[in-house]
XYZ file of C-alpha atoms in Angstrom:
289
model
C 81.855 182.412 -88.211
C 84.430 184.936 -89.421
C 83.728 187.786 -91.805
C 85.672 185.966 -94.515
C 83.589 182.821 -94.053
C 80.337 184.769 -94.184
C 81.344 186.705 -97.293
C 82.279 183.456 -99.026
C 78.875 181.948 -98.131
C 77.016 185.110 -99.082
C 78.698 185.295 -102.479
C 77.885 181.637 -103.140
C 74.240 182.303 -102.294
C 74.139 185.333 -104.604
C 76.122 183.813 -107.466
C 73.098 182.415 -109.286
C 71.601 185.862 -109.787
C 74.757 187.767 -110.642
C 76.613 188.305 -113.899
C 80.056 186.657 -114.202
C 81.703 190.094 -114.357
C 79.926 191.152 -111.142
C 81.015 187.983 -109.343
C 84.545 188.629 -110.579
C 84.431 192.187 -109.240
C 83.011 191.164 -105.857
C 85.585 188.404 -105.476
C 88.401 190.839 -106.177
C 87.110 193.412 -103.684
C 86.717 190.756 -100.992
C 90.139 189.186 -101.488
C 92.154 192.366 -102.034
C 90.536 194.744 -99.563
C 88.111 193.176 -97.098
C 89.800 189.908 -96.103
C 93.216 191.466 -95.286
C 91.542 194.070 -93.064
C 88.677 192.296 -91.295
C 88.525 188.766 -92.719
C 89.613 187.088 -89.472
C 87.202 189.107 -87.303
C 84.245 187.162 -85.953
C 81.121 188.321 -87.748
C 79.273 189.000 -84.486
C 82.202 191.063 -83.189
C 82.588 193.341 -86.198
C 82.252 196.997 -85.193
C 81.459 200.186 -87.131
C 84.906 201.494 -86.186
C 86.650 198.537 -87.864
C 84.628 199.011 -91.040
C 85.265 202.764 -91.034
C 89.000 202.254 -90.520
C 89.159 199.821 -93.452
C 87.298 202.212 -95.772
C 89.459 205.134 -94.679
C 92.626 203.147 -95.402
C 91.416 202.358 -98.927
C 90.437 205.980 -99.564
C 93.806 207.191 -98.225
C 95.512 205.472 -101.169
C 93.461 207.621 -103.532
C 91.052 204.836 -104.492
C 87.850 206.576 -103.431
C 85.717 204.689 -105.952
C 87.049 201.377 -104.601
C 86.191 202.443 -101.038
C 82.650 203.184 -102.191
C 82.380 199.806 -103.942
C 83.588 197.991 -100.813
C 81.026 199.884 -98.749
C 78.172 198.917 -101.100
C 79.263 195.264 -101.135
C 79.579 195.075 -97.333
C 76.257 196.825 -96.819
C 74.484 194.173 -98.898
C 76.370 191.269 -97.287
C 75.843 192.460 -93.700
C 72.186 193.256 -94.347
C 71.731 189.655 -95.480
C 73.518 188.438 -92.349
C 71.136 190.467 -90.175
C 68.072 189.215 -92.054
C 69.250 185.631 -91.530
C 69.827 186.460 -87.868
C 73.550 185.872 -87.932
C 73.772 189.432 -86.627
C 71.440 191.406 -84.345
C 71.936 194.378 -86.676
C 74.351 195.447 -89.391
C 77.349 197.402 -88.054
C 77.664 199.244 -91.355
C 74.411 201.092 -90.620
C 76.493 203.376 -88.394
C 79.154 203.971 -91.070
C 79.063 206.874 -93.516
C 79.244 206.013 -97.191
C 82.635 207.092 -98.619
C 82.441 210.189 -100.779
C 83.267 209.694 -104.428
C 83.059 212.256 -107.196
C 82.899 210.571 -110.624
C 85.549 211.683 -113.055
C 83.901 214.128 -115.456
C 83.810 213.208 -119.103
C 85.336 215.260 -121.893
C 84.079 216.163 -125.336
C 85.784 217.428 -128.479
C 84.664 220.393 -130.531
C 83.073 219.605 -133.920
C 86.378 220.485 -135.624
C 88.355 218.109 -133.383
C 85.717 215.417 -133.918
C 86.128 215.734 -137.690
C 89.920 215.471 -137.468
C 89.658 212.254 -135.464
C 86.896 210.815 -137.637
C 88.837 211.448 -140.868
C 91.870 209.624 -139.458
C 89.719 206.863 -137.972
C 88.138 206.094 -141.344
C 91.619 205.159 -142.636
C 92.308 202.889 -139.645
C 92.062 199.059 -139.783
C 89.551 199.144 -136.923
C 87.554 202.049 -138.271
C 84.233 200.350 -137.455
C 85.074 200.687 -133.768
C 85.598 204.438 -133.954
C 82.536 204.903 -136.139
C 80.380 203.041 -133.607
C 81.720 205.176 -130.762
C 81.694 208.610 -132.378
C 78.502 208.329 -134.460
C 76.352 205.882 -132.486
C 77.695 206.456 -128.974
C 78.304 202.780 -128.211
C 80.149 201.729 -125.060
C 83.438 199.872 -125.395
C 81.897 196.511 -124.477
C 79.014 197.074 -126.917
C 81.420 197.830 -129.756
C 83.386 194.662 -129.085
C 80.216 192.596 -128.645
C 78.710 193.747 -131.939
C 78.482 191.085 -134.665
C 78.093 191.677 -138.376
C 74.767 189.851 -138.145
C 73.574 192.639 -135.821
C 73.887 195.141 -138.684
C 71.008 195.094 -141.165
C 71.972 197.028 -144.293
C 68.563 196.481 -145.897
C 66.614 198.190 -143.115
C 69.584 200.395 -142.124
C 69.440 199.305 -138.509
C 72.010 198.263 -135.898
C 70.813 195.977 -133.112
C 72.658 196.265 -129.792
C 72.155 192.930 -128.038
C 75.317 192.121 -126.090
C 78.621 193.346 -124.724
C 82.058 191.760 -124.526
C 83.825 191.890 -121.160
C 87.075 190.501 -119.797
C 87.227 188.709 -116.450
C 90.148 188.953 -114.044
C 91.543 185.642 -115.334
C 91.732 187.079 -118.853
C 88.714 185.160 -120.171
C 86.519 187.051 -122.633
C 82.768 186.527 -122.329
C 79.725 187.932 -124.071
C 76.753 188.949 -121.949
C 73.591 191.056 -122.362
C 73.771 194.780 -121.608
C 73.465 195.770 -117.937
C 69.862 196.944 -118.256
C 66.913 196.383 -120.561
C 67.458 199.895 -121.939
C 70.852 198.767 -123.218
C 69.148 196.458 -125.698
C 68.211 198.860 -128.474
C 67.980 199.397 -132.225
C 69.724 202.361 -133.837
C 69.095 203.810 -137.276
C 72.059 204.132 -139.652
C 72.259 207.649 -141.135
C 72.452 207.678 -144.952
C 75.772 209.569 -144.755
C 77.349 206.723 -142.755
C 75.940 203.797 -144.719
C 78.679 203.819 -147.431
C 81.412 203.521 -144.792
C 79.696 200.510 -143.235
C 79.086 198.908 -146.644
C 82.804 199.057 -147.425
C 83.601 197.074 -144.284
C 80.597 194.762 -144.179
C 81.197 191.033 -143.869
C 78.560 188.326 -144.065
C 78.447 186.017 -141.081
C 78.228 186.160 -137.316
C 81.765 187.203 -136.453
C 82.503 190.255 -134.330
C 83.050 193.517 -136.208
C 86.222 194.256 -134.200
C 88.440 191.413 -133.085
C 90.184 193.072 -130.136
C 90.205 192.823 -126.358
C 88.919 195.758 -124.258
C 92.498 196.776 -123.410
C 93.500 196.303 -127.027
C 90.828 198.756 -128.154
C 92.004 201.315 -125.584
C 95.581 200.956 -126.851
C 94.482 201.326 -130.476
C 92.625 204.532 -129.571
C 95.712 205.996 -127.842
C 97.933 205.032 -130.782
C 95.563 206.705 -133.242
C 95.474 209.880 -131.143
C 99.258 210.052 -130.863
C 99.482 211.123 -134.515
C 96.711 213.724 -134.392
C 96.708 217.347 -133.349
C 93.703 217.055 -131.013
C 93.511 216.965 -127.199
C 93.733 213.537 -125.606
C 90.433 212.097 -124.395
C 89.614 208.585 -123.209
C 87.977 206.053 -125.488
C 84.792 206.380 -123.401
C 84.854 210.123 -124.061
C 84.081 209.442 -127.727
C 80.647 208.541 -126.360
C 80.544 211.851 -124.484
C 81.577 213.642 -127.680
C 78.808 211.941 -129.619
C 76.266 213.049 -126.994
C 77.534 216.639 -127.025
C 77.533 216.785 -130.826
C 73.958 215.446 -130.875
C 72.829 218.138 -128.428
C 74.591 220.790 -130.498
C 72.536 219.601 -133.437
C 69.286 219.994 -131.524
C 68.685 216.441 -130.274
C 66.240 216.074 -127.396
C 67.551 214.769 -124.080
C 64.909 212.015 -124.051
C 65.906 210.732 -127.500
C 69.607 210.953 -126.661
C 69.020 208.918 -123.496
C 67.365 206.173 -125.555
C 70.181 206.160 -128.124
C 72.823 205.875 -125.397
C 70.912 203.051 -123.723
C 70.390 204.763 -120.364
C 67.645 203.284 -118.189
C 67.341 206.613 -116.360
C 67.327 209.857 -118.413
C 68.829 211.733 -115.465
C 72.058 209.803 -116.073
C 72.253 211.434 -119.497
C 71.662 214.852 -117.988
C 74.135 214.417 -115.118
C 77.049 212.756 -116.885
C 76.731 213.360 -120.633
C 76.147 217.087 -120.788
C 79.193 219.303 -120.432
C 79.860 223.044 -120.336
C 80.047 223.766 -124.035
C 80.635 227.162 -125.660
C 78.573 226.288 -128.715
C 75.563 225.102 -126.714
C 75.812 228.076 -124.352
C 76.075 230.523 -127.252
C 73.083 228.962 -129.030
C 71.048 229.123 -125.814
C 71.802 232.814 -125.314
C 71.095 233.535 -128.998
C 67.697 231.844 -128.686
C 66.875 233.979 -125.676
C 68.009 237.120 -127.513
C 65.832 236.342 -130.545
C 62.804 236.197 -128.269
C 63.200 239.791 -127.166
C 64.854 241.514 -130.122
């Protein structure tokens, strides 16, 4: 049995417990990176050196995150092969995991946030920007939000699903990645009038765009504003930073963002911020003055 044959069998065995987007991702990694490098190698003859060489070649192109993803996929697939006794042991056990430093997020100042928000409220897709900058929703959550998920009477927004695009261009709705992603968020009184102006009865999506279409709309909106460029996902980082500036607790912020592990909020959604640093020093000064 070759590595390609085993990976095909392994993915078929796993398919029932995986999300369509995950299967899509695994299939792409296997076909684009693993099969060309080691697909024809007999599974029992695969060596740590061959795996290391493949990962190094991927990383050499600058795709360090892809190298890490390939490593994680192969580790799971080869572990299964060893458990099923197709292999005496997994050769990847002797391979170091590729290093990958996540790209840090960015956050606007309150003034820059207000400039963007004022322009966004005049935009045809203003509900998208409001959901990102006020509620901290992910791109897929914004696109998966239906009008029926917004309860104006109780002033609540229910996050139940996300919209994702597969490699073949098909759009599908699926639940959030973790149970923590399913959450209910309160609508601030100051924001309620904006939502009322846009509200539509029915179960249609609040923003009828593709994921790439929303990214493009964000870039187009920014092109006319005198604020630094940040990614669409960084609106979520900006929301988190603004909440912390206002005194929000890390635990509450983690719940609002839908993180299953609060350390994720601490590690990736807190940034060096002059306002927060100044407030921290001022608090310390007040204690001794």
